[in-house]
Coordinates of N, CA and C in Angstrom, one line a residue:
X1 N 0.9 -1.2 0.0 CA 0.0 0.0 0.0 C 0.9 1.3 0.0
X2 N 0.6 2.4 -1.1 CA 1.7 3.2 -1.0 C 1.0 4.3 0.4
X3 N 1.9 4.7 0.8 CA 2.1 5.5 2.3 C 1.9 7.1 1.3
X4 N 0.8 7.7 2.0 CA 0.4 9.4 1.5 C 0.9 9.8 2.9
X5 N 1.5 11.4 2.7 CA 1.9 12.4 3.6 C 0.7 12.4 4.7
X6 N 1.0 12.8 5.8 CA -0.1 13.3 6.7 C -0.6 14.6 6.1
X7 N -1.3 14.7 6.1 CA -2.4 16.1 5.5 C -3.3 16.2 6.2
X8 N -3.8 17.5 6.1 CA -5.2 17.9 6.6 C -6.3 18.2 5.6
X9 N -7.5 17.7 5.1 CA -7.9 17.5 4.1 C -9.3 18.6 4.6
X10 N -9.5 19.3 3.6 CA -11.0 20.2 4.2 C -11.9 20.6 3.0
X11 N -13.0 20.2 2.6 CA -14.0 20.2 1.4 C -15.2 21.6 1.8
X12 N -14.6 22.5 0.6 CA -15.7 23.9 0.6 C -17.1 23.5 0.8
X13 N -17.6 22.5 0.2 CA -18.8 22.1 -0.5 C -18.9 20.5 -0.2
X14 N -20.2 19.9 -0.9 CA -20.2 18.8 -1.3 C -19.6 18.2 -2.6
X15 N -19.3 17.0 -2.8 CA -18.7 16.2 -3.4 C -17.9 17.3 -4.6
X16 N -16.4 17.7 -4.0 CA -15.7 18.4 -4.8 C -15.3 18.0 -6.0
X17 N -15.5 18.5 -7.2 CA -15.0 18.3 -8.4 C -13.7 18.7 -8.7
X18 N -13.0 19.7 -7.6 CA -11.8 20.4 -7.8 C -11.0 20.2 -6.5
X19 N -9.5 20.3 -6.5 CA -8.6 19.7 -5.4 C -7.6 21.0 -5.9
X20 N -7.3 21.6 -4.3 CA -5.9 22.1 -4.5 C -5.1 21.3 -3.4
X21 N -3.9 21.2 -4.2 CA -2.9 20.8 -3.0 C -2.0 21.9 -2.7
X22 N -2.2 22.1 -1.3 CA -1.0 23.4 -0.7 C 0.1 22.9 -0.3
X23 N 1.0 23.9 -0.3 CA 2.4 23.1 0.5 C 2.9 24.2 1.5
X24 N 3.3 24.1 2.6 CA 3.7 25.2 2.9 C 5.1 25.2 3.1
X25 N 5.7 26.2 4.0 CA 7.4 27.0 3.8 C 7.5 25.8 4.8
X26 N 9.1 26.5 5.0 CA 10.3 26.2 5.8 C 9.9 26.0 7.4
X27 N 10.3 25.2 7.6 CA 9.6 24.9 9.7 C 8.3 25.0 9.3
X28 N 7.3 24.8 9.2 CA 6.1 25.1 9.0 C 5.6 23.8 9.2
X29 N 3.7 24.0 8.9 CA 3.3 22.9 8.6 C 1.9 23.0 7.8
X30 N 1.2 21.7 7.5 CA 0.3 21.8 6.7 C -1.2 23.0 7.6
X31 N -1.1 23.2 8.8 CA -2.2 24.3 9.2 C -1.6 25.1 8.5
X32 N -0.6 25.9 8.3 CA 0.2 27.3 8.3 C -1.2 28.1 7.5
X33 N -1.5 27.5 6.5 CA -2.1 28.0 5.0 C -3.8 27.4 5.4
X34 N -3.9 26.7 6.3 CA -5.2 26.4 6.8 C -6.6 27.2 6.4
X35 N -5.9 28.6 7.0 CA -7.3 30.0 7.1 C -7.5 30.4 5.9
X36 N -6.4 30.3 4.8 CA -7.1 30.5 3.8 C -8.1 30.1 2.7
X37 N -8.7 28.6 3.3 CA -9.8 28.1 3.2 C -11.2 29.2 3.2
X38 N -11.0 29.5 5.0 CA -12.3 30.8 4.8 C -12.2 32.1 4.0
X39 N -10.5 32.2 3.8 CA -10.9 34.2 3.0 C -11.0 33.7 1.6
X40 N -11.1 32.3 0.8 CA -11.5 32.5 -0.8 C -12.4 32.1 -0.9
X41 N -13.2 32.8 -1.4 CA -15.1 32.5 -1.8 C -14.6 32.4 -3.6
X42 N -15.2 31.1 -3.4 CA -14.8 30.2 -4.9 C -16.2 30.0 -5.0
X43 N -16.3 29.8 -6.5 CA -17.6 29.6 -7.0 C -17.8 27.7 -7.0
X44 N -16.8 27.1 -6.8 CA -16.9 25.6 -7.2 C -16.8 25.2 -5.5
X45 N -17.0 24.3 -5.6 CA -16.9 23.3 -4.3 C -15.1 22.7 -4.4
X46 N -14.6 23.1 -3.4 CA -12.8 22.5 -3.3 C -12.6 21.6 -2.4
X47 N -11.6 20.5 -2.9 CA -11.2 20.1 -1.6 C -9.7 20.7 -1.7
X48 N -9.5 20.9 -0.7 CA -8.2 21.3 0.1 C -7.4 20.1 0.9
X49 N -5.9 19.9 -0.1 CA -4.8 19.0 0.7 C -4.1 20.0 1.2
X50 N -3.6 19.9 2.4 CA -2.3 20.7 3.4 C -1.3 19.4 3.9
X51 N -0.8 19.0 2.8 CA 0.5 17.7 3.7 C 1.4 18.5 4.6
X52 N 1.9 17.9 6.1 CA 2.9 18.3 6.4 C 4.1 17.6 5.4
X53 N 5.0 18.5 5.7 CA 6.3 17.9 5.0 C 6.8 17.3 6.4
X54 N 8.0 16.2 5.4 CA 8.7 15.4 6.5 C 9.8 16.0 7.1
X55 N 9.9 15.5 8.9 CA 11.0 16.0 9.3 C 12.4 15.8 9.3
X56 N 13.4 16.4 8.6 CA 14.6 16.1 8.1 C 15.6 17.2 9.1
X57 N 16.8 17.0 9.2 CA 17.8 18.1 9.7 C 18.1 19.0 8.5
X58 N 18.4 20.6 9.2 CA 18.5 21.0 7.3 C 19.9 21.7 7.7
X59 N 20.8 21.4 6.4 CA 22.2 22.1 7.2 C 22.0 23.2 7.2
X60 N 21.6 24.6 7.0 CA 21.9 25.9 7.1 C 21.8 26.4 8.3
X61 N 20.6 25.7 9.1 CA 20.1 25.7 10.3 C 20.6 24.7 11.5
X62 N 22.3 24.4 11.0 CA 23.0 24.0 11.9 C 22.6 22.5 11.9
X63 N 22.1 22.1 11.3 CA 21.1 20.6 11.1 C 19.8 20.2 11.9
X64 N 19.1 21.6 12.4 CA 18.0 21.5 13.8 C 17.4 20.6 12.3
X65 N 16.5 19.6 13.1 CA 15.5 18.9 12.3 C 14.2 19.8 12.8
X66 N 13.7 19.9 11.6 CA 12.1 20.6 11.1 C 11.8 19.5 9.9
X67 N 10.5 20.0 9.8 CA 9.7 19.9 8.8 C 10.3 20.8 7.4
X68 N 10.8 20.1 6.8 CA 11.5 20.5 5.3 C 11.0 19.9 3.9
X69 N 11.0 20.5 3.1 CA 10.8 19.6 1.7 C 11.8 19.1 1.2
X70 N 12.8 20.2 1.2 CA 14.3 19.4 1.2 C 15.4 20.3 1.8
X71 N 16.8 19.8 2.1 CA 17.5 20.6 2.9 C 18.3 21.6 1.4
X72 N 18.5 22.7 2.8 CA 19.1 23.5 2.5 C 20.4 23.7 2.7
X73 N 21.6 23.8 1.0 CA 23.1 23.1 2.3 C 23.6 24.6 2.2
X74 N 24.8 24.3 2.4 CA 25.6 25.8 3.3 C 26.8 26.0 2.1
X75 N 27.1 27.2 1.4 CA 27.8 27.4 0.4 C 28.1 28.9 0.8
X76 N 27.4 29.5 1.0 CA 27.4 30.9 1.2 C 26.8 31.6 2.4
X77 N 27.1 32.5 2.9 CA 26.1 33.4 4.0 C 25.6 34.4 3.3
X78 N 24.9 34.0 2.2 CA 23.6 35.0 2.0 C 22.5 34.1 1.9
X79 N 21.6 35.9 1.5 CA 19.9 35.1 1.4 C 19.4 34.3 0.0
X80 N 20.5 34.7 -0.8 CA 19.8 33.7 -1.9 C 20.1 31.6 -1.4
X81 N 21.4 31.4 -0.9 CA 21.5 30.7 -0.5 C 20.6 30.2 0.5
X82 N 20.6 30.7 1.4 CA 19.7 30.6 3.0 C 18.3 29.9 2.3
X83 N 18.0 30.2 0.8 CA 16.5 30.1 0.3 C 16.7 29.1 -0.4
X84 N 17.6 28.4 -0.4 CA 18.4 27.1 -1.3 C 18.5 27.5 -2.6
X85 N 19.0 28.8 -3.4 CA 19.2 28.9 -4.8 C 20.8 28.8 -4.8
X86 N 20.8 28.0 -6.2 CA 22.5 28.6 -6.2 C 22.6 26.9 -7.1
X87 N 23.9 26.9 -6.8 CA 24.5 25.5 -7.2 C 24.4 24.7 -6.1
X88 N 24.1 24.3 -4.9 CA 24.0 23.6 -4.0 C 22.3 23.5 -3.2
X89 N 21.9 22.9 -4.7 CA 20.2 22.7 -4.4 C 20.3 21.2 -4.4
X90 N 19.7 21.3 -3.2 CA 19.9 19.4 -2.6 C 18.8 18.6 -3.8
X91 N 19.3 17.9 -5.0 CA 18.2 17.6 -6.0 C 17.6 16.3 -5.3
X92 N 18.1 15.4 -5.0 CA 17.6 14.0 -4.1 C 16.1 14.2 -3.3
X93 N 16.3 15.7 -2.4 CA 15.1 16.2 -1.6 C 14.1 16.3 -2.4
X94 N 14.7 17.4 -3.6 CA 13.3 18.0 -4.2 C 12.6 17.1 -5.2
X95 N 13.3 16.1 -5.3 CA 13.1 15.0 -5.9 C 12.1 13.8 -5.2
X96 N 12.5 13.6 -4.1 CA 11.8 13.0 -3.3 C 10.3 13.5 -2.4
X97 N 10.4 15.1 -2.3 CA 9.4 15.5 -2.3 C 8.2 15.6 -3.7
X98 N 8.8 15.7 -4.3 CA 8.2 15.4 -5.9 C 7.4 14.3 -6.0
X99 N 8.3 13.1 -5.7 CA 7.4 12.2 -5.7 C 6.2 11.7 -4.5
X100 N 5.9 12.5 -3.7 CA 5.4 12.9 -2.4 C 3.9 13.5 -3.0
X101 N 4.6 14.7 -3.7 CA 3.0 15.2 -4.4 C 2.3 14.5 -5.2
X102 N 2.9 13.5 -6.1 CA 3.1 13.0 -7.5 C 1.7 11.8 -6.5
X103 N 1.8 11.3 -5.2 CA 1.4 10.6 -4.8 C -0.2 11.2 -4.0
X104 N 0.0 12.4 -3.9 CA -1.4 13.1 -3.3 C -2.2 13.4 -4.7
X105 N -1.5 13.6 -5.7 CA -2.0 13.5 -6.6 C -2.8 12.9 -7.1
X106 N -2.2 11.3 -7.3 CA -2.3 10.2 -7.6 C -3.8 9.5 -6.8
X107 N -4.1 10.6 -5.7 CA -5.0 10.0 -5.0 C -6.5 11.0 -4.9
X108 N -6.2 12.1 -5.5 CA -7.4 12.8 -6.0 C -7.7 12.6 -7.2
X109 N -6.9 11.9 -8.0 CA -7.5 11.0 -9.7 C -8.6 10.0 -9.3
X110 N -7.5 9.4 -8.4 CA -8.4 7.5 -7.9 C -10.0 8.5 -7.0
X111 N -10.1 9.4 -6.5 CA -11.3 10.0 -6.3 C -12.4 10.5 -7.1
X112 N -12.1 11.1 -8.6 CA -12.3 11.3 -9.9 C -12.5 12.3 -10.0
X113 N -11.4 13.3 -9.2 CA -10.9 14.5 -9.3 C -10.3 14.6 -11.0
X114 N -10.6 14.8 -12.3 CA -9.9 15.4 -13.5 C -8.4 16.2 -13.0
X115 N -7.3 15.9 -14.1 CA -6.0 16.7 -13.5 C -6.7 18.1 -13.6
X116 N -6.9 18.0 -14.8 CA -7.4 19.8 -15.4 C -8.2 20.1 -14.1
X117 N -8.1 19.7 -13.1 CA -9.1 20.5 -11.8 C -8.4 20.2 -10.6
X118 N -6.9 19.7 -10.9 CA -6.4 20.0 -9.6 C -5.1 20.8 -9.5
X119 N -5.3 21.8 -8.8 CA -4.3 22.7 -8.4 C -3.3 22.1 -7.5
X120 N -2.0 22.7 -7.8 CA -1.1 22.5 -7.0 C -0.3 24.5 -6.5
X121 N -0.5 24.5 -5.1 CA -0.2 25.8 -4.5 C 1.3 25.9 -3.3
X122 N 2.2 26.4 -3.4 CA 3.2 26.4 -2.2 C 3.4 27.8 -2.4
X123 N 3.9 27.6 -0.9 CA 4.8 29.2 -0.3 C 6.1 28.8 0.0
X124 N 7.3 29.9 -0.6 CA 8.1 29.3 -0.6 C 8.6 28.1 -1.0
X125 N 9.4 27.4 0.3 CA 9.8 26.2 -0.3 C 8.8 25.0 -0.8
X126 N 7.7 25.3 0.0 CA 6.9 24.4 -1.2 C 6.0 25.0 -2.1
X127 N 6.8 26.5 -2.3 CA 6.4 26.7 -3.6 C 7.7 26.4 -4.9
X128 N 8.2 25.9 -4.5 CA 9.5 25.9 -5.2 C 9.2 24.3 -5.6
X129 N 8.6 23.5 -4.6 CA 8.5 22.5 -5.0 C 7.2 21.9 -6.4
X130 N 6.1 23.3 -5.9 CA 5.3 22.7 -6.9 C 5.3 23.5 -8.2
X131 N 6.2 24.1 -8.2 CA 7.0 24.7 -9.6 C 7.2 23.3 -10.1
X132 N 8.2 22.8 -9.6 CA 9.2 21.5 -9.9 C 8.5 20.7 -10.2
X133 N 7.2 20.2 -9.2 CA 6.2 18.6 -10.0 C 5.5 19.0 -10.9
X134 N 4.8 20.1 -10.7 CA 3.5 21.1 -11.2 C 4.0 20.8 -13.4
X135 N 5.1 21.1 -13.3 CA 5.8 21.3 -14.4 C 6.4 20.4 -15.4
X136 N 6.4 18.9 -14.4 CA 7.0 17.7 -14.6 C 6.0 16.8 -14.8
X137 N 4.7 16.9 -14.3 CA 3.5 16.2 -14.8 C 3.0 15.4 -15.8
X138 N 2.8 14.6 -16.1 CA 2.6 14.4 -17.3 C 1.2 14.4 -18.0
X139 N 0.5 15.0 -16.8 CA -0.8 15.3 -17.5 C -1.1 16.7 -16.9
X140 N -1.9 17.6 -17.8 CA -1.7 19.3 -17.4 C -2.7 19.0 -16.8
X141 N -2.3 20.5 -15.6 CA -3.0 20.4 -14.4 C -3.6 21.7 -14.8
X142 N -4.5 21.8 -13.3 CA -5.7 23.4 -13.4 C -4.9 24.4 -13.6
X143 N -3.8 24.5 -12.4 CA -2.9 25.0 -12.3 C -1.8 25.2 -11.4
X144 N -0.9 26.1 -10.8 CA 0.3 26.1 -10.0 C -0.2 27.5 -9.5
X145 N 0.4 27.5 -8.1 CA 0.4 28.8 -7.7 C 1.7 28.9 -6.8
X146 N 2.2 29.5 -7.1 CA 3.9 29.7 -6.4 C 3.9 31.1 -6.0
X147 N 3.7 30.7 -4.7 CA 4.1 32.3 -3.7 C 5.4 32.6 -2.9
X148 N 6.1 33.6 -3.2 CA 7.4 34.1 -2.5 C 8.4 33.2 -2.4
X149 N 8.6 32.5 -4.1 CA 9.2 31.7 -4.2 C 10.6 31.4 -5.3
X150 N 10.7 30.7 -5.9 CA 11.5 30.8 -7.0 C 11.7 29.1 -8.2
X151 N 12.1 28.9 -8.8 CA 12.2 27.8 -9.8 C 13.4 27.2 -9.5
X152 N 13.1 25.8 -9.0 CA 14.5 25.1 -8.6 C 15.2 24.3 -9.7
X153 N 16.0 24.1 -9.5 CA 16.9 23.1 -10.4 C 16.9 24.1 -12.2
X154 N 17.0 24.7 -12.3 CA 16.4 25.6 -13.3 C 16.6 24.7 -14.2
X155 N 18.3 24.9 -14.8 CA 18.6 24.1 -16.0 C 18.3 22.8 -16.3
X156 N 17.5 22.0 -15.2 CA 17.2 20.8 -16.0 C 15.5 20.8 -16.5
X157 N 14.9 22.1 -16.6 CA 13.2 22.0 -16.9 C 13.3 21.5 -18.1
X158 N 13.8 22.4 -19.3 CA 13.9 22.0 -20.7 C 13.9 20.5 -20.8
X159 N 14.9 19.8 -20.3 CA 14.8 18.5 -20.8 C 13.8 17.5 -19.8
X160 N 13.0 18.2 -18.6 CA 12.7 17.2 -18.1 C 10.9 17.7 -18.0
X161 N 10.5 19.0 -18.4 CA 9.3 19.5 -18.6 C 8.4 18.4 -19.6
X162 N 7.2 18.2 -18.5 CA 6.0 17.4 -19.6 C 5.6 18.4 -20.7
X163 N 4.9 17.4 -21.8 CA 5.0 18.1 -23.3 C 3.8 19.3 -23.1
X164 N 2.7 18.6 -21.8 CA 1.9 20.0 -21.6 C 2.1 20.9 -20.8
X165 N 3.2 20.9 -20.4 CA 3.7 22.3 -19.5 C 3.4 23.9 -20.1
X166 N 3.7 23.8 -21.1 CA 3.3 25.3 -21.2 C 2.0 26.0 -21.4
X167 N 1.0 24.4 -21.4 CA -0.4 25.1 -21.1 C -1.3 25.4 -19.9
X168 N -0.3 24.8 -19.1 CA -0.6 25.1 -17.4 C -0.6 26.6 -17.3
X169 N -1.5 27.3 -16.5 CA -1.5 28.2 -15.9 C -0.7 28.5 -14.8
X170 N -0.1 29.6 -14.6 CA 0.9 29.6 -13.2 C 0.7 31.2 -12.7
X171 N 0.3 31.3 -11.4 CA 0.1 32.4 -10.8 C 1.8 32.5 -10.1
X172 N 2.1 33.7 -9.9 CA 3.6 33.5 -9.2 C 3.4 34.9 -9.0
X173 N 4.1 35.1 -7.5 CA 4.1 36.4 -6.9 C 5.2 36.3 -5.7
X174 N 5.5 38.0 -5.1 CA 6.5 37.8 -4.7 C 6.5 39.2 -4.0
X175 N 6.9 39.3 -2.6 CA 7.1 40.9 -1.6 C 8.1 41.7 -2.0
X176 N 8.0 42.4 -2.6 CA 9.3 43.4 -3.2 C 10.2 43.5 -2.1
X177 N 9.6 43.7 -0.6 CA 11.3 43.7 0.6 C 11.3 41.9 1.5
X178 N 11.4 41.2 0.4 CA 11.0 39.4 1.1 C 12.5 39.9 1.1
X179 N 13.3 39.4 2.5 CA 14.1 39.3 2.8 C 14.7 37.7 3.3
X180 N 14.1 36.8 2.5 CA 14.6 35.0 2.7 C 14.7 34.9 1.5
X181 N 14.2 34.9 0.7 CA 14.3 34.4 -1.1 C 13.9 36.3 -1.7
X182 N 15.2 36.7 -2.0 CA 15.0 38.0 -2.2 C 14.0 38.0 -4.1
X183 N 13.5 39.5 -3.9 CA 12.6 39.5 -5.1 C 13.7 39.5 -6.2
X184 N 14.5 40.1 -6.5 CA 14.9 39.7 -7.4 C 15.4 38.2 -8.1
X185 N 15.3 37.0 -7.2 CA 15.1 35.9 -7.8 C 14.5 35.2 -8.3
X186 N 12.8 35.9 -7.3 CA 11.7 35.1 -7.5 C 11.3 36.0 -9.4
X187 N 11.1 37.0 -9.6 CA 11.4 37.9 -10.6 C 12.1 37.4 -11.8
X188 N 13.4 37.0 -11.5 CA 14.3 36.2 -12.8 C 13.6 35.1 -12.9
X189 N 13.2 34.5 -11.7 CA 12.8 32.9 -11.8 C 11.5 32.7 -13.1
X190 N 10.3 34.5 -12.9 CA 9.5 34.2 -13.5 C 9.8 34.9 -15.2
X191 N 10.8 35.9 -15.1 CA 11.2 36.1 -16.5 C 12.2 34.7 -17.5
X192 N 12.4 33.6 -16.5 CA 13.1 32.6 -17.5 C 11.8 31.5 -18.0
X193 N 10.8 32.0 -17.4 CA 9.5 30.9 -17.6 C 9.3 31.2 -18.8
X194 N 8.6 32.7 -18.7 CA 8.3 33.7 -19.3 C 9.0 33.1 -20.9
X195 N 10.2 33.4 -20.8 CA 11.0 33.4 -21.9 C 11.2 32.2 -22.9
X196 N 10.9 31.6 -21.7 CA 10.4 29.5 -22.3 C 8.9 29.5 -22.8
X197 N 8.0 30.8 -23.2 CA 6.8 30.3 -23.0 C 5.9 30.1 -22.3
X198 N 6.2 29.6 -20.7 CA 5.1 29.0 -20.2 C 4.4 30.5 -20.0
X199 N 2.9 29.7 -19.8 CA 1.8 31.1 -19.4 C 1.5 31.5 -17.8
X200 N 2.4 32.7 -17.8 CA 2.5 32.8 -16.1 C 1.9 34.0 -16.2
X201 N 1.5 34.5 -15.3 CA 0.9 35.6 -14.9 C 1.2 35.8 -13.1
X202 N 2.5 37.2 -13.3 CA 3.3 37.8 -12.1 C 2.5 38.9 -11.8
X203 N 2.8 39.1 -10.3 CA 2.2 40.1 -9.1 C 3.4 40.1 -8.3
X204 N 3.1 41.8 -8.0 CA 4.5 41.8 -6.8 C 3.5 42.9 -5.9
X205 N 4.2 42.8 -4.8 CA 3.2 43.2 -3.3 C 4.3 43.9 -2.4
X206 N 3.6 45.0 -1.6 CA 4.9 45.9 -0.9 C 4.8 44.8 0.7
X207 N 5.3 44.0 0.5 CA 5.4 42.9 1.7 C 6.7 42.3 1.7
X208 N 7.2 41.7 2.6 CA 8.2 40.7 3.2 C 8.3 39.4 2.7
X209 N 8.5 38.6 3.6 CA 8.4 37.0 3.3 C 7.1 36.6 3.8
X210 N 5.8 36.7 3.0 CA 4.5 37.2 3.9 C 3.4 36.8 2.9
X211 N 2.0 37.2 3.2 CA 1.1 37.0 2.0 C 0.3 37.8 2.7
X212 N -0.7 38.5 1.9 CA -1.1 40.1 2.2 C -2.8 39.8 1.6
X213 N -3.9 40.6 2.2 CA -5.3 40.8 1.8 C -5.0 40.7 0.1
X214 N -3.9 41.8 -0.3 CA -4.4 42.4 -1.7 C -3.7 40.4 -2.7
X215 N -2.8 40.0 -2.2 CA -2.5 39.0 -2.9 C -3.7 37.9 -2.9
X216 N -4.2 37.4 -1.5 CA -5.2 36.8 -1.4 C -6.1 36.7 -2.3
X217 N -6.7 38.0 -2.6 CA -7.7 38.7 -3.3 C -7.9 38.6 -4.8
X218 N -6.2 38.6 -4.7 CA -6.1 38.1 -6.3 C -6.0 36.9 -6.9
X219 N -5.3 36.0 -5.8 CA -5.5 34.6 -5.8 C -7.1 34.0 -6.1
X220 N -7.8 34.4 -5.2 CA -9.7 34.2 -5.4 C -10.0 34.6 -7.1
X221 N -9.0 35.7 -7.7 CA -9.8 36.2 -8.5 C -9.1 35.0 -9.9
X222 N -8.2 35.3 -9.6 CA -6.6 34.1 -10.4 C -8.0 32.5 -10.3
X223 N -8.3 31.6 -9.3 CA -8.7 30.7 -9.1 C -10.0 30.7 -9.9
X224 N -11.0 32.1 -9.2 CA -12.0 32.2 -9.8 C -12.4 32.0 -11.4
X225 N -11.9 32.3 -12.1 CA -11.6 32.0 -13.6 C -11.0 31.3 -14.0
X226 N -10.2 30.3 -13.3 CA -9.5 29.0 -13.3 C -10.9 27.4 -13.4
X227 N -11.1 27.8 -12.3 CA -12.2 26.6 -12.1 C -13.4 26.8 -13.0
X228 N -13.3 28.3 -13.5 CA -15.1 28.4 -14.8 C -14.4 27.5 -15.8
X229 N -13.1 27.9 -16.5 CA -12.2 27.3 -17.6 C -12.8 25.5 -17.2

């Protein structure tokens, strides 16, 4: 029997036709993103996945074990590193988280959830992660939503992108003073999408490492016209 993440599962409505799976950041957990079940007034009935991630030591952080998607190793003392970008992106992790979603996934089909109706959403590092499966899929999804985040493993998308990747939708946003994954990464991350074609549509917000009413708002509105499609 394959083993699914602990999650917290929560349905807007009766018998949902639509599934988002969230992921949340760094130390965190699957509540973190909880409440925003009540601030989006969707016109469909959702269910809502929140997996905790598993607990791993992560080196940046001296090896304290948290809840990680994957570790973060030590090359530099800056923030783009601190956010795992760089050359020393643990691929094994994000790999094995991959196939983590690949498996919640796998389990809102067998419910007869349509891909085309399941979202995949992270912040941060597990927005970084559902860049990575979101993209790798091999059947196109509703869509991706990657908040205050950035695109991991970059150079290997091209050769490892499903053939329907560029018709996924992807909401991607980012705090102009985020001080953990600075804006200018998340930014390049979405101008190399951009430049490959995929259809993203960027937002930037006078916020931190954070998520704010006005993003929210847009998110409901981003979703909203997602689930009529």
């Amino acid at each position: 029997m394959t083993t699914i993440l602990p999650h917290i599962a929560l349905e807007s409505g009766k018998q949902p036709q639509h599934s988002i799976i969230w992921l949340h950041g760094l130390g965190a957990d699957g509540q973190d993103f909880v409440p925003v079940v009540d601030e989006l007034d969707l016109p469909s009935s959702v269910r809502y996945i929140f997996p905790h991630a598993p607990m791993r030591p992560v080196t940046i952080n001296n090896g304290y074990v948290m809840r990680a998607w994957y570790d973060i190793l030590l090359g530099a003392a800056s923030a783009e590193l601190s956010a795992g970008i760089g050359r020393n992106e643990d691929v094994e992790g994000i790999r094995e988280s991959q196939a983590e979603i690949e498996k919640l996934i796998a389990q809102e089909r067998q419910r007869g959830v349509p891909a085309r109706n399941i979202f995949l959403a992270g912040f941060s590092q597990g927005g970084a992660v559902v860049l990575y499966t979101g993209l790798r899929h091999k059947e196109s999804l509703g869509g991706i939503l990657a908040l205050s985040t950035y695109l991991p493993l970059m150079k290997t998308l091209p050769a490892e992108a499903a053939a329907t990747a560029k018709t996924v939708p992807i909401f991607m946003a980012h705090g102009q003073s985020d001080p953990v994954i600075p804006y200018a990464f998340g930014r390049a991350s979405a101008d190399e999408l951009l430049q490959q074609k995929y259809s993203l549509e960027w937002h930037s917000y006078n916020m931190p490492h954070s998520v704010c009413p006005e993003e929210i708002n847009d998110i409901e509105q981003w979703l909203t016209k997602k689930l009529a499609e």
